[in-house]
Amino acid sequence: MSEKLPKSKAYNITCFYSLLILLAKLFLVVLLTFFIHRLIFLLVYIGIANLRDDILLIAKAFLVGIRFDSVVALYGLLLPFVMALISIFVMPQDLSQCNRMKKWIHYYGIVMFILFNLISVVDFYFYKFFQFHINVLFFGIVYDDTKAVLKSVWTDYPVVKILLFLGFVVMIYWIILKKLIQKNYNFSLIFNWKHGIVIIGTIVLYAIGLRGSLGTFPLETEDSVICDNSLINTLTLNGVFALKTAMSEKAKQNIDTDVQKRLIKNGFKDARDPIGYYLGKTVVENDHLEDLLISKTQEDSFLTSHPPNVIFIQMESFGSFYLDLHTATLNVLGSLESSLGDCIMYRNFLSGTSGTIGSLEGLLIGCPMNPLSQSTYMNCPLNSSVAMPFKDAGYFTNFITSSELGWRNLDKFVKYQHFDAVEGAEKLLEVVEHSSRCEWGVFDEYLFERAFQILKSPGEKAKFIYAMTTTNHTPFELPDHYKPFPVSIPQNIVNSLRTSQDIAIKILLISNMQMIVWENLLIG
């Protein structure tokens, strides 16, 4: 039987529920705010004419956008929520303290909505100029002539109208919040175990909402990519989440373009020293340094008239170490084993970095400074791109990954590196029959199937494909239909591992790779 607590304790429960309902309504107001901004963004940058053709994708973009909006709203309301929880234990003698807290939330909410709207407006005009949501380029105002940048903002953008708009918005929110705060709620003064469940459940749901996901990883920018239409993908993000991501990327960015400073840091006097060290000879002052780093093979007239299709596959986490483990009972290679005899295999190949993005950029553009994709250079075309020689030779260049294109800004970075087509998990789900998702995007077998689709597609141009897989990665998922090859791990290997379970799963994944020999096709 429920026990009636002292009146002061009852006021705590009443105050908590009152604040909780108030925060829930503010949460809905935040969602409505971002919905309006997203709708304006849609009408201005996509247009009414395109609504009919892409209505389902646009609806999906709005639904996914609610997830991003919810995360922003919950973080914005986190402080009032914590204070609401604290109110349970404060034990006021009357509801005056609760009313004071509501008044404080009123002012807090006004400031929050001003910031959310201001950032959304800035993001709107940032997109108009850069064709991106707010990213690390936004912080260029600090490194450029700040006075000149601010002057151009004043002359090029309707600053006065924006300020008037924000003033009008403040009035609207002031009225809305005042009406919400004036509403009082009466609850039973009997405290029982149900109240405890509600409080704990609310905390759990709030924590899940802050993550924005029930999966292994919290909601991230890469989840904003829902299709191969980059314009529709922009609808999912809101300006506040984009700014949060930009700040994180700015903190990680370490791209120093001061060549002399980097040379000194690495123990060299000038550029001739590292080049001479690399080439194994003395570089004299009159040598043209760039020419020393470039070597050309003789032109092959047959290849010129019969250009082969070329696929370069970057297998994430597939090191040569695993090749040494292969035996009849420890089948690491799978059906790849029968094809290796016809291949030229180089064993002395090192990963550019211990991370995938660093290795990708090292192979794709030959740059040791990374990640460029999350820096102010994300939209800079580079002549060192491996796709450029193929494009110049008349090839149709493709980049495919089984990952989501939003990962590490690949959707914004790779398209500038001389690729005619850039595809990720969303495109593969659309065009590859029976394809299915995994934690990082789609399973790699669908990437290979997509590569074969491209090779078989009609067209006069030869094809170059840069493919990046992701299946060899935690949490090591396998397709339901996969039938593994025999794997029996010797005891000496088991003893050398912290756990034999992870290596067994990984070996199963590696053996999933199947190669098909194509005429007039080079695979790297």
Coordinates of C-alpha atoms in Angstrom, one line a residue:
M1 CA 0.0 0.0 0.0
S2 CA 1.4 3.4 -1.0
E3 CA 2.6 5.6 1.9
K4 CA 1.8 9.3 1.8
L5 CA 4.9 11.4 2.2
P6 CA 5.3 14.7 3.9
K7 CA 3.7 17.6 2.0
S8 CA 7.2 19.1 1.2
K9 CA 8.1 15.9 -0.6
A10 CA 4.8 15.9 -2.5
Y11 CA 5.7 19.3 -3.7
N12 CA 8.9 17.9 -5.1
I13 CA 7.1 15.4 -7.2
T14 CA 4.6 18.0 -8.4
C15 CA 7.5 20.3 -9.3
F16 CA 9.4 17.6 -11.2
Y17 CA 6.4 16.6 -13.3
S18 CA 5.5 20.2 -14.0
L19 CA 9.0 20.9 -15.2
L20 CA 9.1 17.6 -17.2
I21 CA 5.9 18.5 -19.1
L22 CA 7.3 22.0 -19.7
L23 CA 10.5 20.6 -21.1
A24 CA 8.6 18.2 -23.3
K25 CA 6.7 21.1 -24.8
L26 CA 9.9 23.1 -25.3
F27 CA 11.3 20.0 -27.0
L28 CA 8.4 20.0 -29.5
V29 CA 8.9 23.7 -30.1
V30 CA 12.5 23.1 -31.0
L31 CA 11.5 20.3 -33.4
L32 CA 9.0 22.7 -35.0
T33 CA 11.6 25.4 -35.2
F34 CA 14.0 23.1 -37.1
F35 CA 11.1 21.8 -39.3
I36 CA 10.4 25.4 -40.4
H37 CA 14.0 26.1 -41.2
R38 CA 14.3 22.8 -43.1
L39 CA 11.1 23.6 -45.0
I40 CA 12.5 27.0 -46.0
F41 CA 15.7 25.3 -47.0
L42 CA 13.8 22.9 -49.2
L43 CA 11.7 25.5 -51.0
V44 CA 14.7 27.8 -51.6
Y45 CA 17.4 25.3 -52.6
I46 CA 15.5 22.4 -54.0
G47 CA 12.3 24.1 -55.2
I48 CA 8.7 23.1 -55.6
A49 CA 9.2 21.7 -59.0
N50 CA 11.3 18.8 -57.7
L51 CA 9.0 17.9 -54.9
R52 CA 6.8 15.6 -57.0
D53 CA 9.7 13.6 -58.4
D54 CA 11.5 13.1 -55.1
I55 CA 8.7 13.3 -52.6
L56 CA 9.5 9.9 -50.9
L57 CA 13.2 10.8 -50.5
I58 CA 12.3 14.2 -49.2
A59 CA 9.9 12.7 -46.7
K60 CA 12.7 10.3 -45.6
A61 CA 15.1 13.3 -45.3
F62 CA 12.6 15.1 -43.0
L63 CA 12.2 12.0 -40.9
V64 CA 15.9 11.4 -40.5
G65 CA 16.2 15.1 -39.8
I66 CA 14.0 14.7 -36.7
R67 CA 16.7 12.4 -35.2
F68 CA 19.3 15.2 -35.6
D69 CA 16.9 17.8 -34.4
S70 CA 16.1 15.7 -31.3
V71 CA 19.7 15.3 -30.4
V72 CA 20.2 19.1 -30.6
A73 CA 17.0 19.7 -28.6
L74 CA 17.9 17.3 -25.8
Y75 CA 21.4 18.7 -25.5
G76 CA 19.9 22.2 -25.4
L77 CA 17.5 21.2 -22.6
L78 CA 20.0 19.1 -20.7
L79 CA 20.7 21.8 -18.0
P80 CA 17.0 22.4 -17.2
F81 CA 16.5 18.6 -17.2
V82 CA 19.2 18.1 -14.6
M83 CA 17.8 20.9 -12.5
A84 CA 14.4 19.2 -12.7
L85 CA 15.9 16.0 -11.3
I86 CA 17.6 18.0 -8.6
S87 CA 14.3 19.5 -7.6
I88 CA 13.2 16.1 -6.4
F89 CA 15.7 16.3 -3.6
V90 CA 15.6 20.0 -2.7
M91 CA 12.4 19.6 -0.7
P92 CA 10.9 23.2 -0.8
Q93 CA 8.2 24.1 1.6
D94 CA 5.9 25.4 -1.2
L95 CA 5.9 25.7 -5.0
S96 CA 7.5 29.1 -5.0
Q97 CA 10.9 27.6 -5.8
C98 CA 9.4 25.6 -8.6
N99 CA 7.9 28.8 -10.1
R100 CA 11.2 30.5 -9.8
M101 CA 12.8 27.6 -11.7
K102 CA 10.1 28.0 -14.4
K103 CA 10.9 31.6 -14.7
W104 CA 14.6 30.8 -15.1
I105 CA 13.7 28.3 -17.8
H106 CA 11.7 31.0 -19.6
Y107 CA 14.9 33.1 -20.0
Y108 CA 17.1 30.1 -20.7
G109 CA 14.7 29.0 -23.4
I110 CA 14.7 32.5 -25.0
V111 CA 18.5 32.5 -25.2
M112 CA 18.5 28.9 -26.5
F113 CA 16.0 29.7 -29.3
I114 CA 17.9 32.8 -30.3
L115 CA 21.1 30.8 -30.7
F116 CA 19.3 28.0 -32.6
N117 CA 17.7 30.4 -35.0
L118 CA 20.8 32.5 -35.4
I119 CA 22.9 29.4 -36.2
S120 CA 20.3 28.1 -38.6
V121 CA 20.2 31.5 -40.5
V122 CA 24.0 31.5 -40.7
D123 CA 23.9 27.9 -41.9
F124 CA 21.3 28.9 -44.6
Y125 CA 23.5 31.6 -46.0
F126 CA 26.7 29.5 -45.6
Y127 CA 25.1 26.9 -47.8
K128 CA 24.2 29.5 -50.3
F129 CA 27.8 30.4 -50.8
F130 CA 29.7 27.1 -50.2
Q131 CA 27.0 24.6 -51.1
F132 CA 27.7 22.8 -47.8
H133 CA 26.3 23.1 -44.3
I134 CA 28.5 24.8 -41.8
N135 CA 31.9 23.0 -41.7
V136 CA 35.5 23.7 -40.8
L137 CA 35.6 26.4 -43.6
F138 CA 33.4 28.4 -41.3
F139 CA 36.3 29.1 -39.0
G140 CA 38.2 30.7 -41.8
I141 CA 37.0 34.0 -40.6
V142 CA 39.6 33.8 -37.9
Y143 CA 42.5 33.1 -40.3
D144 CA 41.4 35.5 -43.1
D145 CA 41.3 39.3 -42.8
T146 CA 38.5 39.2 -40.2
K147 CA 37.6 42.9 -40.8
A148 CA 37.3 42.4 -44.5
V149 CA 35.2 39.2 -44.1
L150 CA 32.8 41.0 -41.7
K151 CA 32.6 43.9 -44.2
S152 CA 31.7 41.5 -47.0
V153 CA 29.1 39.9 -44.8
W154 CA 27.5 43.3 -44.2
T155 CA 27.5 44.2 -47.9
D156 CA 26.6 40.8 -49.4
Y157 CA 23.9 39.6 -46.9
P158 CA 20.7 41.2 -45.6
V159 CA 22.1 41.6 -42.1
V160 CA 19.4 44.2 -41.0
K161 CA 16.6 42.0 -42.2
I162 CA 18.1 39.0 -40.4
L163 CA 18.3 41.0 -37.2
L164 CA 14.7 42.2 -37.6
F165 CA 13.7 38.6 -38.2
L166 CA 15.5 37.4 -35.0
G167 CA 13.8 40.3 -33.1
F168 CA 10.4 39.1 -34.3
V169 CA 11.4 35.5 -33.4
V170 CA 12.3 36.5 -29.9
M171 CA 8.9 38.1 -29.4
I172 CA 7.1 35.0 -30.7
Y173 CA 9.1 32.7 -28.4
W174 CA 8.7 35.1 -25.4
I175 CA 4.9 34.8 -25.8
I176 CA 4.9 31.0 -26.3
L177 CA 7.2 30.3 -23.4
K178 CA 5.3 32.6 -21.1
K179 CA 2.1 30.8 -21.8
L180 CA 3.7 27.4 -21.3
I181 CA 5.2 28.5 -18.0
Q182 CA 1.9 29.9 -16.6
K183 CA 0.3 26.5 -17.0
N184 CA 0.2 24.7 -13.7
Y185 CA -0.5 21.0 -13.1
N186 CA -1.9 19.2 -10.2
F187 CA -0.7 15.6 -9.4
S188 CA -1.5 13.1 -6.8
L189 CA 0.4 13.8 -3.6
I190 CA 0.9 10.1 -3.0
F191 CA 4.5 9.0 -3.8
N192 CA 4.8 5.3 -4.7
W193 CA 7.1 3.0 -6.7
K194 CA 5.5 4.1 -10.0
H195 CA 7.0 7.5 -9.6
G196 CA 10.4 5.9 -9.2
I197 CA 9.9 4.0 -12.4
V198 CA 8.9 7.1 -14.3
I199 CA 11.9 9.0 -13.1
I200 CA 14.4 6.2 -13.9
G201 CA 12.7 5.6 -17.3
T202 CA 12.8 9.3 -18.1
I203 CA 16.6 9.4 -17.4
V204 CA 17.2 6.3 -19.6
L205 CA 15.1 7.7 -22.5
Y206 CA 16.9 11.0 -22.2
A207 CA 20.3 9.3 -22.4
I208 CA 19.2 7.3 -25.4
G209 CA 17.9 10.5 -27.0
L210 CA 21.3 12.2 -26.5
R211 CA 23.0 9.4 -28.4
G212 CA 20.4 9.6 -31.1
S213 CA 20.8 5.9 -31.8
L214 CA 20.2 2.4 -30.2
G215 CA 23.1 1.0 -32.2
T216 CA 26.8 0.6 -31.5
F217 CA 27.6 4.2 -32.5
P218 CA 25.8 7.4 -31.6
L219 CA 24.2 9.5 -34.3
E220 CA 26.9 11.1 -36.5
T221 CA 27.0 13.3 -39.6
E222 CA 27.5 10.2 -41.9
D223 CA 24.0 9.1 -41.0
S224 CA 22.7 12.2 -42.8
V225 CA 23.4 10.5 -46.2
I226 CA 20.2 8.7 -47.2
C227 CA 20.5 8.6 -51.0
D228 CA 22.9 9.4 -53.9
N229 CA 21.2 12.8 -54.3
S230 CA 23.6 15.2 -52.5
L231 CA 21.0 18.0 -52.5
I232 CA 18.4 15.9 -50.7
N233 CA 21.0 14.7 -48.3
T234 CA 21.5 18.3 -47.1
L235 CA 18.0 18.4 -45.8
T236 CA 18.7 15.9 -43.0
L237 CA 21.2 18.0 -41.1
N238 CA 20.4 21.2 -39.1
G239 CA 22.8 24.0 -38.7
V240 CA 23.4 23.4 -35.0
F241 CA 24.4 19.8 -35.5
A242 CA 26.6 20.8 -38.4
L243 CA 28.3 23.4 -36.3
K244 CA 28.9 20.9 -33.5
T245 CA 30.5 18.6 -36.1
A246 CA 32.6 21.4 -37.5
M247 CA 33.9 22.2 -34.1
S248 CA 34.9 18.6 -33.5
E249 CA 36.7 18.4 -36.8
K250 CA 38.4 21.7 -36.2
A251 CA 39.7 20.4 -32.9
K252 CA 41.1 17.3 -34.7
Q253 CA 42.5 19.2 -37.7
N254 CA 46.3 19.3 -37.9
I255 CA 47.1 20.4 -41.4
D256 CA 50.1 22.6 -41.3
T257 CA 51.0 24.0 -44.8
D258 CA 54.1 25.8 -43.6
V259 CA 56.6 23.6 -45.6
Q260 CA 59.8 25.0 -44.0
K261 CA 58.3 24.6 -40.5
R262 CA 57.5 21.0 -41.1
L263 CA 60.9 20.3 -42.6
I264 CA 62.6 21.7 -39.5
K265 CA 60.3 19.8 -37.2
N266 CA 61.3 16.6 -38.9
G267 CA 65.1 17.4 -38.8
F268 CA 65.7 18.7 -42.3
K269 CA 67.2 22.0 -43.4
D270 CA 65.4 22.3 -46.7
A271 CA 63.4 20.2 -49.2
R272 CA 66.5 18.8 -50.8
D273 CA 67.4 16.8 -47.7
P274 CA 64.3 14.5 -47.5
I275 CA 64.1 14.1 -51.2
G276 CA 67.8 13.0 -51.3
Y277 CA 67.2 10.7 -48.3
Y278 CA 64.2 9.2 -50.2
L279 CA 66.1 8.8 -53.5
G280 CA 69.4 7.6 -51.8
K281 CA 71.5 10.3 -53.5
T282 CA 72.7 13.8 -53.0
V283 CA 70.4 16.5 -54.4
V284 CA 72.2 19.5 -55.8
E285 CA 70.8 23.0 -55.7
N286 CA 70.2 23.2 -59.5
D287 CA 68.0 20.0 -59.5
H288 CA 64.3 20.5 -60.1
L289 CA 62.9 18.9 -57.0
E290 CA 59.4 18.0 -58.4
D291 CA 60.9 16.3 -61.5
L292 CA 63.1 14.1 -59.2
L293 CA 59.9 12.7 -57.6
I294 CA 58.3 11.8 -60.9
S295 CA 59.1 8.8 -63.1
K296 CA 57.3 7.8 -66.2
T297 CA 57.1 4.5 -67.9
Q298 CA 57.4 4.2 -71.7
E299 CA 54.2 4.7 -73.6
D300 CA 52.6 1.5 -74.7
S301 CA 50.8 1.9 -78.0
F302 CA 48.7 -1.2 -77.4
L303 CA 47.4 0.0 -74.0
T304 CA 46.7 3.4 -75.7
S305 CA 44.5 1.7 -78.3
H306 CA 43.2 -1.0 -76.0
P307 CA 42.8 0.6 -72.5
P308 CA 42.0 -2.0 -69.8
N309 CA 39.4 -1.5 -67.2
V310 CA 41.2 -0.9 -63.8
I311 CA 39.9 -1.6 -60.3
F312 CA 41.9 -0.6 -57.2
I313 CA 40.5 -2.2 -54.1
Q314 CA 41.5 -0.8 -50.6
M315 CA 40.6 -3.6 -48.2
E316 CA 40.2 -2.1 -44.8
S317 CA 42.1 -4.0 -42.1
F318 CA 43.1 -6.8 -44.5
G319 CA 46.8 -7.0 -43.8
S320 CA 49.3 -9.5 -45.3
F321 CA 49.7 -10.9 -41.8
Y322 CA 46.6 -13.0 -42.3
L323 CA 47.9 -14.5 -45.5
D324 CA 50.6 -16.2 -43.4
L325 CA 48.0 -18.0 -41.3
H326 CA 46.4 -19.7 -44.3
T327 CA 46.3 -23.5 -44.2
A328 CA 43.8 -26.2 -45.4
T329 CA 42.2 -26.2 -42.0
L330 CA 42.6 -22.5 -41.2
N331 CA 41.1 -21.2 -44.4
V332 CA 41.8 -17.5 -44.5
L333 CA 41.8 -16.9 -48.2
G334 CA 38.5 -18.6 -49.1
S335 CA 37.9 -18.8 -52.9
L336 CA 40.6 -16.2 -53.4
E337 CA 43.2 -19.0 -53.0
S338 CA 42.6 -20.4 -56.5
S339 CA 43.2 -17.1 -58.1
L340 CA 46.4 -16.1 -56.3
G341 CA 48.5 -18.2 -58.6
D342 CA 47.6 -16.0 -61.5
C343 CA 48.3 -12.8 -59.6
I344 CA 51.5 -10.7 -59.1
M345 CA 51.6 -10.1 -55.3
Y346 CA 53.7 -7.5 -53.5
R347 CA 54.2 -8.3 -49.8
N348 CA 56.1 -5.1 -48.8
F349 CA 53.2 -2.7 -48.7
L350 CA 52.6 -0.6 -45.6
S351 CA 49.5 1.2 -44.5
G352 CA 49.8 5.0 -44.6
T353 CA 48.5 5.3 -41.1
S354 CA 46.9 3.2 -38.4
G355 CA 43.5 4.7 -39.3
T356 CA 41.4 4.1 -42.4
I357 CA 41.0 7.8 -43.4
G358 CA 44.7 8.4 -43.3
S359 CA 45.4 5.3 -45.4
L360 CA 42.6 6.3 -47.9
E361 CA 44.0 9.8 -48.4
G362 CA 47.6 8.4 -48.6
L363 CA 46.5 6.1 -51.5
L364 CA 44.0 8.4 -53.1
I365 CA 45.9 11.6 -53.2
G366 CA 49.4 10.8 -51.8
C367 CA 49.2 13.3 -49.0
P368 CA 50.9 12.5 -45.6
M369 CA 48.9 15.3 -43.9
N370 CA 45.5 14.1 -42.9
P371 CA 42.6 14.1 -42.6
L372 CA 42.1 16.6 -45.5
S373 CA 38.5 15.5 -45.8
Q374 CA 37.8 17.1 -42.4
S375 CA 39.8 20.2 -43.0
T376 CA 39.5 23.5 -44.8
Y377 CA 40.9 21.7 -47.9
M378 CA 38.0 19.3 -48.2
N379 CA 36.8 20.8 -51.4
C380 CA 40.2 21.4 -53.1
P381 CA 40.9 19.3 -56.2
L382 CA 44.4 17.9 -56.0
N383 CA 46.6 16.9 -59.0
S384 CA 48.0 14.1 -57.0
S385 CA 44.7 12.2 -57.1
V386 CA 45.1 8.6 -58.5
A387 CA 42.0 9.2 -60.6
M388 CA 43.4 12.2 -62.5
P389 CA 45.7 10.3 -64.9
F390 CA 42.8 8.0 -65.8
K391 CA 40.4 10.8 -66.3
D392 CA 42.9 12.6 -68.5
A393 CA 43.3 9.4 -70.5
G394 CA 39.6 9.3 -71.2
Y395 CA 38.5 6.9 -68.5
F396 CA 35.2 7.1 -66.7
T397 CA 36.3 7.3 -63.0
N398 CA 34.3 5.8 -60.2
F399 CA 34.7 5.8 -56.4
I400 CA 32.7 3.1 -54.5
T401 CA 32.6 2.3 -50.8
S402 CA 30.4 0.0 -48.8
S403 CA 30.5 2.7 -46.1
E404 CA 28.1 5.5 -45.8
L405 CA 29.4 8.5 -47.8
G406 CA 28.9 10.9 -44.9
W407 CA 31.7 9.1 -43.1
R408 CA 34.6 11.5 -42.7
N409 CA 33.0 13.9 -45.3
L410 CA 33.8 11.5 -48.2
D411 CA 30.7 12.9 -50.0
K412 CA 32.2 16.4 -49.8
F413 CA 35.8 15.4 -50.4
V414 CA 36.1 12.6 -53.0
K415 CA 33.9 14.2 -55.6
Y416 CA 36.5 16.9 -56.0
Q417 CA 39.3 14.4 -56.7
H418 CA 38.6 13.9 -60.4
F419 CA 35.9 11.2 -60.0
D420 CA 32.9 11.2 -62.3
A421 CA 30.8 9.2 -59.9
V422 CA 31.0 8.7 -56.1
E423 CA 28.8 6.0 -54.5
G424 CA 28.3 4.7 -51.0
A425 CA 26.0 2.5 -49.0
E426 CA 22.8 4.3 -49.9
K427 CA 23.4 3.9 -53.7
L428 CA 24.4 0.3 -53.3
L429 CA 21.2 -0.4 -51.4
E430 CA 19.3 1.2 -54.3
V431 CA 20.9 -0.6 -57.2
V432 CA 22.2 -3.9 -55.9
E433 CA 19.4 -6.5 -55.6
H434 CA 19.0 -8.1 -52.1
S435 CA 21.7 -5.9 -50.6
S436 CA 21.4 -5.4 -46.9
R437 CA 22.8 -3.1 -44.2
C438 CA 25.5 -3.7 -41.6
E439 CA 26.8 -1.4 -38.9
W440 CA 29.1 0.5 -41.2
G441 CA 26.9 0.6 -44.3
V442 CA 26.4 -2.5 -46.4
F443 CA 28.3 -5.8 -46.6
D444 CA 31.3 -5.7 -48.9
E445 CA 30.0 -8.4 -51.3
Y446 CA 27.5 -5.8 -52.6
L447 CA 30.3 -3.4 -53.3
F448 CA 32.0 -6.0 -55.5
E449 CA 28.7 -6.8 -57.2
R450 CA 28.3 -3.1 -57.9
A451 CA 31.8 -2.9 -59.3
F452 CA 30.8 -5.7 -61.7
Q453 CA 27.6 -3.9 -62.7
I454 CA 29.7 -0.9 -63.6
L455 CA 32.1 -3.0 -65.6
K456 CA 29.3 -4.6 -67.5
S457 CA 27.5 -1.3 -68.1
P458 CA 27.5 0.0 -71.8
G459 CA 29.8 2.8 -72.7
E460 CA 32.7 3.7 -75.0
K461 CA 35.0 4.8 -72.2
A462 CA 37.2 2.4 -70.2
K463 CA 36.5 2.4 -66.5
F464 CA 38.6 3.1 -63.5
I465 CA 37.1 2.1 -60.1
Y466 CA 38.6 2.9 -56.7
A467 CA 36.8 0.7 -54.2
M468 CA 37.1 0.8 -50.4
T469 CA 35.7 -2.0 -48.3
T470 CA 34.6 -1.9 -44.6
T471 CA 33.5 -5.4 -43.6
N472 CA 36.8 -6.2 -41.9
H473 CA 35.9 -4.0 -39.0
T474 CA 34.3 -4.2 -35.6
P475 CA 31.7 -5.3 -34.8
F476 CA 32.6 -8.0 -37.4
E477 CA 29.1 -8.7 -38.8
L478 CA 28.5 -11.5 -41.3
P479 CA 25.6 -11.7 -43.8
D480 CA 22.9 -14.2 -42.8
H481 CA 23.4 -16.2 -46.0
Y482 CA 27.2 -16.5 -45.6
K483 CA 28.6 -20.1 -45.4
P484 CA 32.0 -20.0 -43.9
F485 CA 35.0 -22.0 -45.0
P486 CA 36.5 -24.5 -42.5
V487 CA 38.4 -22.7 -39.8
S488 CA 40.3 -24.5 -37.1
I489 CA 42.7 -22.3 -35.2
P490 CA 45.9 -24.0 -34.0
Q491 CA 46.6 -23.9 -30.3
N492 CA 49.9 -22.0 -30.7
I493 CA 47.9 -19.1 -32.3
V494 CA 45.2 -19.3 -29.7
N495 CA 47.9 -19.0 -26.9
S496 CA 49.4 -15.9 -28.6
L497 CA 46.1 -14.0 -28.6
R498 CA 44.2 -12.2 -25.9
T499 CA 41.1 -13.9 -27.2
S500 CA 40.6 -16.4 -29.9
Q501 CA 37.0 -15.4 -30.6
D502 CA 37.8 -12.1 -32.4
I503 CA 40.5 -13.6 -34.7
A504 CA 38.1 -16.5 -35.6
I505 CA 35.4 -14.0 -36.6
K506 CA 37.9 -11.9 -38.5
I507 CA 39.2 -14.9 -40.4
L508 CA 35.7 -15.8 -41.4
L509 CA 35.2 -12.3 -42.8
I510 CA 38.5 -12.3 -44.8
S511 CA 37.5 -15.6 -46.4
N512 CA 34.4 -13.9 -47.6
M513 CA 36.2 -12.2 -50.5
Q514 CA 35.6 -13.9 -53.9
M515 CA 37.4 -12.9 -57.1
I516 CA 36.1 -13.3 -60.6
V517 CA 38.6 -13.1 -63.5
W518 CA 37.5 -10.6 -66.2
E519 CA 39.0 -10.2 -69.6
N520 CA 40.7 -6.9 -70.1
L521 CA 40.6 -6.1 -66.4
L522 CA 43.4 -5.2 -64.0
I523 CA 42.7 -5.5 -60.3
G524 CA 44.9 -4.0 -57.6

